[in-house]
XYZ file of C-alpha atoms in Angstrom:
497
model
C 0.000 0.000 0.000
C 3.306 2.470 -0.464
C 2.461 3.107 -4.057
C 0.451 6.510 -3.800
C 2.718 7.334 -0.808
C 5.935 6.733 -2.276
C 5.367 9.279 -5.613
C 6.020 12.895 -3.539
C 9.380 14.338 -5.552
C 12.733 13.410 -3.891
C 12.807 16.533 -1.990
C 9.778 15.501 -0.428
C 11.287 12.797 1.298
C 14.257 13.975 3.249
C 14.681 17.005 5.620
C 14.064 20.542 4.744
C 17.434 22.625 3.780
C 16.558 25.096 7.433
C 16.926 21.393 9.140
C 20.159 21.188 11.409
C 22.445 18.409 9.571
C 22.572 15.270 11.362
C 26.214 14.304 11.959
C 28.624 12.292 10.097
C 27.661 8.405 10.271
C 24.261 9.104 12.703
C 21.506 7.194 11.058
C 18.072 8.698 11.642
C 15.835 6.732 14.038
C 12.628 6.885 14.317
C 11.578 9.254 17.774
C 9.979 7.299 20.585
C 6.602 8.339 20.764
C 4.218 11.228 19.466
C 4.279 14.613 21.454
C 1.240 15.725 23.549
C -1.138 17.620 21.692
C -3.709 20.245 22.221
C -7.280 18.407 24.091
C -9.703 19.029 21.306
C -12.695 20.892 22.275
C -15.715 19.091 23.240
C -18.115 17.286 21.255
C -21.191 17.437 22.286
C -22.925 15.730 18.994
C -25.994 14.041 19.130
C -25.968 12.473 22.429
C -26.228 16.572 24.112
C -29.280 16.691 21.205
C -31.157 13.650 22.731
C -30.440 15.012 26.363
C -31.934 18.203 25.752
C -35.253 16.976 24.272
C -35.376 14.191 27.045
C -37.372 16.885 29.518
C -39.940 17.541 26.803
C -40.235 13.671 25.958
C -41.219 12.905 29.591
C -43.198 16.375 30.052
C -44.976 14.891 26.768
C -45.494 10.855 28.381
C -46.799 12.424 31.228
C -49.193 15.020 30.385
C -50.813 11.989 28.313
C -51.085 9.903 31.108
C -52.726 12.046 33.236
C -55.246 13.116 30.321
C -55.626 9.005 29.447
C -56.454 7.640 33.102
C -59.387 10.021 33.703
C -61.162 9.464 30.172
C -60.695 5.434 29.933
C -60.717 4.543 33.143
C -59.229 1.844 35.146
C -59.642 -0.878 33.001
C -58.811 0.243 29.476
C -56.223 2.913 29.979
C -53.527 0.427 31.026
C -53.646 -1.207 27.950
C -53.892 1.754 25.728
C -51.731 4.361 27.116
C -48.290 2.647 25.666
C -49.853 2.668 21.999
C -51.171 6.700 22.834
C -48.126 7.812 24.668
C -45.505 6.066 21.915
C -47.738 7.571 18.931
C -48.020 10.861 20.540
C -43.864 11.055 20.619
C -43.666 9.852 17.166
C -46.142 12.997 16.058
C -44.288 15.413 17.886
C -41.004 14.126 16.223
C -42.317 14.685 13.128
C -43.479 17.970 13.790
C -40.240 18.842 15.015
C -41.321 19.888 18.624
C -38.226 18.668 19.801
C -35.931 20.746 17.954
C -36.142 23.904 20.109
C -34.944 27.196 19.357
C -32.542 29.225 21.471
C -36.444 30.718 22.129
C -39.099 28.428 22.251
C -42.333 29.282 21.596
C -45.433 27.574 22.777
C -48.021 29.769 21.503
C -46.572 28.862 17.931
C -46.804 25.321 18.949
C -49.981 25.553 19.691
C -52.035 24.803 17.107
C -49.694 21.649 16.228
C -50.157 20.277 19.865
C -53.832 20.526 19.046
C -53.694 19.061 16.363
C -51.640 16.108 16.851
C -53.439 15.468 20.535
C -56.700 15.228 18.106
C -55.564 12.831 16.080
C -53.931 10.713 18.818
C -57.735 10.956 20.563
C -59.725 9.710 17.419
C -57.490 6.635 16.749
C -57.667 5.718 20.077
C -61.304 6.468 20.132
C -61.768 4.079 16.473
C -59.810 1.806 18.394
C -61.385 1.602 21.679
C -65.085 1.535 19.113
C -64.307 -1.593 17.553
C -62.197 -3.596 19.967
C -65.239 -2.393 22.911
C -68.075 -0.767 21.561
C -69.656 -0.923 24.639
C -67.154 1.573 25.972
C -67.267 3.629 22.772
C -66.130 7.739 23.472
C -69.046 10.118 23.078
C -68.184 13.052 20.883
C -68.436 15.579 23.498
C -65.960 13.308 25.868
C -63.792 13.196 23.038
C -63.728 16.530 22.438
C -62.992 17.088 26.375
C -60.398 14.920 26.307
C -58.506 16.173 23.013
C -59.085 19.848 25.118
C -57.447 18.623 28.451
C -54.781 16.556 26.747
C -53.461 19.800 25.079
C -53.749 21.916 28.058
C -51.576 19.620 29.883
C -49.218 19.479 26.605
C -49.179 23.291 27.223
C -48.803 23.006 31.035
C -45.771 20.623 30.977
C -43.976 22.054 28.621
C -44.172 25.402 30.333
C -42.958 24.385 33.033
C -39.992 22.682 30.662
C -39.169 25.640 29.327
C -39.369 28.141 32.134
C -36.885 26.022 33.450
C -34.647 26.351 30.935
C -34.749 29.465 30.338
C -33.322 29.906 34.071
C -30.865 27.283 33.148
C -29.692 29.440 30.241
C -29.265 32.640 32.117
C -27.202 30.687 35.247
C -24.894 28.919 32.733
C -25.071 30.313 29.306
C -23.046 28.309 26.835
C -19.795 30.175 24.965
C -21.061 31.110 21.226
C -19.375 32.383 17.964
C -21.328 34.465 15.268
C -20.097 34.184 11.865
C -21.235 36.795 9.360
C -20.196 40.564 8.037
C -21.322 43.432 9.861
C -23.323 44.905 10.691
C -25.893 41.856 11.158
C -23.296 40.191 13.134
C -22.798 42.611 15.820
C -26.423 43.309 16.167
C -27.143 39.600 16.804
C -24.191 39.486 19.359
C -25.768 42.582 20.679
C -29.117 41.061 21.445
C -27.599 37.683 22.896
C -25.589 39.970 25.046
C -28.634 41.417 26.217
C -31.168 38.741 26.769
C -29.141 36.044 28.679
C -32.215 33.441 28.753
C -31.591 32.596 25.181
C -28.746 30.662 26.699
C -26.185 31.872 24.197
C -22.949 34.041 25.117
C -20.603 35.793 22.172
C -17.335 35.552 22.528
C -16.129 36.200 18.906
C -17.148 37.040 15.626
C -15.995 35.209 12.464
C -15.829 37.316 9.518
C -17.218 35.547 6.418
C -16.778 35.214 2.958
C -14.632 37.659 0.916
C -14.982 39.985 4.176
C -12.393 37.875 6.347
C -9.569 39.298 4.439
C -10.659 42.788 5.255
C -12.732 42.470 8.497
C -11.163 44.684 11.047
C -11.607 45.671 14.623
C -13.840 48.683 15.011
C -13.662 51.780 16.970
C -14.424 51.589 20.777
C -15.939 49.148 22.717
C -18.220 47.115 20.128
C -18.794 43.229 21.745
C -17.046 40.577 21.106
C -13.461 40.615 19.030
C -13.478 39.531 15.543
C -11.710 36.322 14.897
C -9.963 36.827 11.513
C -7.808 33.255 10.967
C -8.410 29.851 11.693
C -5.695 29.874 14.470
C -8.161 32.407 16.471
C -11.050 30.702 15.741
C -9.473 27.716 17.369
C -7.872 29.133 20.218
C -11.639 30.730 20.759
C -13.071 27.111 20.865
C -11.035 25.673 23.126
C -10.686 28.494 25.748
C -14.431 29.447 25.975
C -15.360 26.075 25.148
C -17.276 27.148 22.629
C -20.948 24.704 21.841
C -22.788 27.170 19.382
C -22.260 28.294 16.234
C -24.696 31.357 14.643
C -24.110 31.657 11.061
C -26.269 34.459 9.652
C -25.392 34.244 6.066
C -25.995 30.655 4.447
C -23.428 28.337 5.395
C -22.971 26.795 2.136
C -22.909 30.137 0.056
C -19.261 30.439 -0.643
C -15.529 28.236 0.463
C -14.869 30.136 3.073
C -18.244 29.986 4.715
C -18.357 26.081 4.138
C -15.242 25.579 5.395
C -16.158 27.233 8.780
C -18.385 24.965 8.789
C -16.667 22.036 8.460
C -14.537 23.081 11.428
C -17.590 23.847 13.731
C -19.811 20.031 13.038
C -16.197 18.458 13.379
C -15.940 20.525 16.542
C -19.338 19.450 17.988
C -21.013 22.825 17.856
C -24.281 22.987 17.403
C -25.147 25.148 14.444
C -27.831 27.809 13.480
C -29.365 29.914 11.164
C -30.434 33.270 12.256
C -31.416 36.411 10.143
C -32.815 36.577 7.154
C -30.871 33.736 5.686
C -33.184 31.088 8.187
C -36.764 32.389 6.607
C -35.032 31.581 2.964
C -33.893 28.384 4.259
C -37.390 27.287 5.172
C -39.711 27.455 7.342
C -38.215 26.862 11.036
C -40.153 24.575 13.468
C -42.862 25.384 14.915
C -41.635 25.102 18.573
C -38.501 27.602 17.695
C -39.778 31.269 18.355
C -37.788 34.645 17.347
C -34.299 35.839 18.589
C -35.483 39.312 18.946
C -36.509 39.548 15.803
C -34.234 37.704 14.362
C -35.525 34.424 12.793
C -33.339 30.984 14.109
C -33.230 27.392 13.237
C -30.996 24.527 14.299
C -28.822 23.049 11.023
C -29.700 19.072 11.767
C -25.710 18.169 10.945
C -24.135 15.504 13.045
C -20.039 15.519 13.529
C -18.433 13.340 10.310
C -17.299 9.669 11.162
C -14.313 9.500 11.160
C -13.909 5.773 11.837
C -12.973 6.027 15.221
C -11.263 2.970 17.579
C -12.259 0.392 14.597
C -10.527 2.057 11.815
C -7.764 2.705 14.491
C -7.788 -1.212 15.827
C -7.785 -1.975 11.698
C -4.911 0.455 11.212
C -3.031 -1.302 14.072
C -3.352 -4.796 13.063
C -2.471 -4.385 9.033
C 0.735 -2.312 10.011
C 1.524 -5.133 12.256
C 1.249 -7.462 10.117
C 2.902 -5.803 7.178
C 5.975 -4.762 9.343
C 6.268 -8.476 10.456
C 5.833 -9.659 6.512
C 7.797 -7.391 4.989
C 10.950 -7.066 7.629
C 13.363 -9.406 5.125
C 12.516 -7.098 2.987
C 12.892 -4.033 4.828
C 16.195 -5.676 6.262
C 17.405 -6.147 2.480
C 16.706 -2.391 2.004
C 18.290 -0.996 4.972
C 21.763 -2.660 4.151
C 21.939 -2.127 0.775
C 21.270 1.478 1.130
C 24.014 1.367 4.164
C 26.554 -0.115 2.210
C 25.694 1.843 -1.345
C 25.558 5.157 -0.169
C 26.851 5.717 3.684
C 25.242 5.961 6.851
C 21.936 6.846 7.180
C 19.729 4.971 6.364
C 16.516 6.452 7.067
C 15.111 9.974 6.078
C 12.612 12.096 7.807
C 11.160 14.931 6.982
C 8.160 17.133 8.996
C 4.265 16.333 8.085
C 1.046 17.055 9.575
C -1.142 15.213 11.012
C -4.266 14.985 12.263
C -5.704 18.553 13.721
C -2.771 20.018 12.233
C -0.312 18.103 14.352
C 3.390 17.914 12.820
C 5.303 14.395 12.660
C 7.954 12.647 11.209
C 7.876 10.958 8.065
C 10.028 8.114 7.665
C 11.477 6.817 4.457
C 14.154 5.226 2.948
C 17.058 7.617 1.594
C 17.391 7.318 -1.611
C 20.042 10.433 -2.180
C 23.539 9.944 -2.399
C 24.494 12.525 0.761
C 26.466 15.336 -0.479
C 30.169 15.520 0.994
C 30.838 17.278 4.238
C 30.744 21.209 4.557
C 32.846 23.289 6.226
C 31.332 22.063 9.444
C 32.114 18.659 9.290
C 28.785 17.751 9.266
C 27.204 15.827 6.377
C 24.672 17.186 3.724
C 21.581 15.789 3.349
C 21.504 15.362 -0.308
C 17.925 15.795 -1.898
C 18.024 19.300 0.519
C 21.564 20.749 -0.863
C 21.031 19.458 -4.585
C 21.702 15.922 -4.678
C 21.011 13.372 -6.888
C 19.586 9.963 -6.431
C 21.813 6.983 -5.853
C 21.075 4.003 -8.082
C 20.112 2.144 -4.926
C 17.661 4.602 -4.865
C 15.987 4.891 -8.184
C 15.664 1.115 -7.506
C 13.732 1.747 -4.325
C 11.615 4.149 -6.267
C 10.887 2.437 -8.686
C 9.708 -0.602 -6.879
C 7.927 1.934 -4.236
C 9.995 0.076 -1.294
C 11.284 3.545 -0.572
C 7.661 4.316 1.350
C 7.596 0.719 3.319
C 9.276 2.585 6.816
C 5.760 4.300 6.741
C 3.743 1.336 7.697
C 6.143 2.350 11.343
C 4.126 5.531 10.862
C 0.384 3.450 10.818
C 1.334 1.651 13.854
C 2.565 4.772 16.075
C -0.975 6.604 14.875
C 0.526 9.155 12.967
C -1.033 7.811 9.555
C -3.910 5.507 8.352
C -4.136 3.242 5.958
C -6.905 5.549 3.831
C -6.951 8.930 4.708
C -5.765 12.156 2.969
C -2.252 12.509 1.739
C 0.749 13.540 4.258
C 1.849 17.111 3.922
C 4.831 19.547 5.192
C 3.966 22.391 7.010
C 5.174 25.095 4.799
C 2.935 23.581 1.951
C 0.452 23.535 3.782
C 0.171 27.018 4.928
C 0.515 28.004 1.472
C -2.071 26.007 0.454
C -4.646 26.973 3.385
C -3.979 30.793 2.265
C -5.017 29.950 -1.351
C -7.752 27.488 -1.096
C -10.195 27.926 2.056
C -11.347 24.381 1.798
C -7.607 23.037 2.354
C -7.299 23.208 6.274
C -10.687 20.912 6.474
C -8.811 17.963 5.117
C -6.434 17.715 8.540
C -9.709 16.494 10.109
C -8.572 13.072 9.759
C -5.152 11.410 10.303
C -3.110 11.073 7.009
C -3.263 7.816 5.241
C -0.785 5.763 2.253
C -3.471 6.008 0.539
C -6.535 7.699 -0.236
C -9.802 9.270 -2.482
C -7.470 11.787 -4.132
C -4.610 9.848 -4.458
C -6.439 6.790 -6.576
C -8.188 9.405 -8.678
C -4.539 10.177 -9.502
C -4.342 13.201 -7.787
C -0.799 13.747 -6.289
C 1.944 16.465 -5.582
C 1.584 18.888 -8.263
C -2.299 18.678 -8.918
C -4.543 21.773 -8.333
C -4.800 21.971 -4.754
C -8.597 22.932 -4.813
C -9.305 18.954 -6.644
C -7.242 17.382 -3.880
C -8.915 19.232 -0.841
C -11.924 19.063 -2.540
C -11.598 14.711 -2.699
C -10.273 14.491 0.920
C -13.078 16.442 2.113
C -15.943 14.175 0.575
C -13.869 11.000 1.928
C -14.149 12.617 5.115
C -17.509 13.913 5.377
C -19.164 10.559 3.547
C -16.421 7.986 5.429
C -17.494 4.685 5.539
C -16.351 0.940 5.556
C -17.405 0.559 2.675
C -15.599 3.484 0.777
C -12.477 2.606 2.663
C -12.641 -0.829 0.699
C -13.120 0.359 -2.351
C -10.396 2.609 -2.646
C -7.735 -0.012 -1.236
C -8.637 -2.394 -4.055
C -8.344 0.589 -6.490
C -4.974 1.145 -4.902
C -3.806 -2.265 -5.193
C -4.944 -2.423 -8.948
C -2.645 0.544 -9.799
C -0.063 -1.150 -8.292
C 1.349 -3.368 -11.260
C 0.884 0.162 -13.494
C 2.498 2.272 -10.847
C 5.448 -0.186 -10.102
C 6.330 -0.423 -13.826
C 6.998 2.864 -14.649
């Protein structure tokens, strides 16, 4: 699986010319261990979702209970409030009374509770008509119960949301607003100033082709404006940051969709406030105003990523592939040692996952230049050398990228992921294409979407980001199969060239 990772030009593969030169006859090991990074922020996903709606669920269960015993009685409501309690739910689901707003609103849920309680009541009722039609429902019982079944609705989930509304202003949770001005700072204005919409600014993310120029204004205006994606990051993890307000469409441009990319991988919950959430659609009925400002909740769930199964996979193939291929790896080593010197090994900087540097290990295949007026040795590929013929050979046969399967098994790369790439690259490729910094999501891999579509080191940058971000955002199993059997059928092609 070294074939799409072994095609990055030579001086790809060794250490950058501002690297210290290692001495005379030191082989390059490979380091102990990956540093310590960063704790991500928290994710708080679907699971925080489900726990917030959990109140209203029981509030829900309840108030039908209490309407069911009185109606049916003793001897029929047992047996009928699972069916009435479980379709009720599945209504309100549908409805979307469960995906609240920063403000909910039960007047504007009114008419849906209603609604749904009377159709809940008449099925029962046809129910109860055919199964016992001595114990058929009058119309005007029916109509009493459908009328005290939503009042309790009503009831419960006032008290649900009174108390959250006190839980919002106690502990309101850290937010970022992305969007130009002045909508931005008019939004953090009002958030700043209500406190029970649960929802504090602490920075505001310029947008589109307004990030480049966004600027700090005059005086004391709310919260800073977070102009890079180091900022934006250092935001997150100090305020902890759980919401995300975009009031332009998140999808309307790269740079917007690439803040959002960072924010679902992040956990935030997202929204849609201002004029942009009326063209989106019409929001649920439960989710009232943000003083004046229309909201919605985006329904986007982090990306899998794969997780401790495509981790426990990674770990067992680069096992096993270390263990098959060490004769092989042993015939390398000492014919590169005794064709061209000491050192054996070259590494050179990468990142990783969340941006994370580490060391890429392959086998030299440069002839190292002689020593400079140091004494120290030159690192050929990085002062201008030229590869040995031990070395075309290793290229050629793509044996030069079999130290990286030491790479899968520290964590550092995958076996499917996007392609490994140095750090000054990188930031010159993040400046030119805002999609670029979405791809270090996901560890590194030998192989990879964008790599079997033939899309390597000198390709447009905006076609690879644009592959490694679909393999991320639709990973699966599945996909992960496919394009390791694509990479081992370019083998044979790739090996003979």
């Amino acid at each position: 699986m070294t074939t799409d990772s072994a095609d990055a030009p030579p001086s790809a593969r060794v250490r950058p010319p501002s690297a210290a030169p290692a001495p005379a006859g030191a082989a390059v090991r490979p380091p102990r261990g990956p540093a310590r990074e960063t704790l991500p922020p928290p994710r708080p996903g679907r699971g925080q979702r489900r726990r917030a709606a959990t109140p209203l669920l029981a509030a829900d269960a309840l108030a039908t209970a209490g309407a069911a015993l009185p109606v049916l009685g003793a001897g029929t409501a047992p047996l009928a409030l699972g069916p009435m309690v479980l379709g009720l739910l599945l209504l309100h689901s549908r409805a979307g009374l469960y995906r609240l707003g920063p403000a909910p609103s039960l007047l504007g849920a009114l008419p849906v509770l209603l609604g749904r309680a009377a159709v809940c009541w008449c099925a029962a009722a046809a129910v109860l008509a055919a199964v016992r039609p001595a114990q058929a429902l009058p119309p005007a019982l029916l109509a009493g119960a459908v009328a005290g079944h939503t009042a309790l609705l009503c009831g419960a989930r006032s008290l649900v949301h009174r108390a959250r509304r006190a839980a919002a202003r106690r502990r309101p949770r850290a937010t970022l607003i992305v969007g130009p001005d002045p909508a931005a700072r008019q939004l953090a204005a009002v958030l700043r100033a209500r406190p029970e919409y649960g929802m504090r600014p602490v920075g505001l993310v310029a947008a589109g082709a307004s990030a480049a120029a966004a600027g700090e204004p005059p005086g004391d205006a709310g919260p800073p404006r977070l102009t890079s994606p180091q900022d934006i990051t250092r935001a997150v993890i100090r305020h902890t940051v759980r919401d995300a307000v975009f009031t332009v469409p998140p999808h309307r441009d790269p740079h917007t969709a690439a803040l959002l990319r960072r924010f679902i991988d992040q956990g935030s919950a997202i929204w849609l406030a201002g004029a942009a959430a009326t063209l989106e659609g019409r929001p649920p009925p439960s989710a009232g105003p943000l003083w004046g400002f229309a909201c919605r909740r985006l329904d986007t769930d982090p990306p899998r990523h794969g997780g401790a199964g495509k981790r426990a996979l990674d770990l067992v193939l680069a096992a096993v592939a270390l263990v098959v291929t060490a004769p092989v790896l042993l015939v390398c080593a000492l014919a590169v040692r005794l064709a061209d010197g000491p050192g054996v090994l070259c590494r050179e900087e990468h990142l990783g996952r969340g941006g994370r540097g580490f060391p890429l290990l392959t086998f030299r295949t440069v002839r190292p230049c002689p020593p400079d007026d140091g004494g120290a040795e030159g690192d050929g590929a990085a002062d201008g050398g030229h590869p040995s013929r031990v070395g075309r050979l290793l290229r050629r046969t793509k044996a030069a990228g079999l130290p990286r399967w030491w790479n899968v098994l520290r964590g550092e790369l995958s076996l499917v992921g996007p392609a490994p790439e140095r750090p000054a690259a990188a930031e010159r490729y993040t400046r030119s294409c805002p999609e670029y910094g979405a791809r270090h999501r996901m560890a590194p891999g030998l192989t990879g979407l964008a790599q079997v579509h033939g899309l390597r080191a000198g390709s447009p940058v905006a076609d690879r980001a644009r592959f490694d971000n679909l393999y991320i955002d639709t990973w699966s199993w599945g996909q992960d199969l496919r394009i390791v059997l694509r990479a081992l059928a370019r083998l044979p092609r790739r090996a003979g060239r």
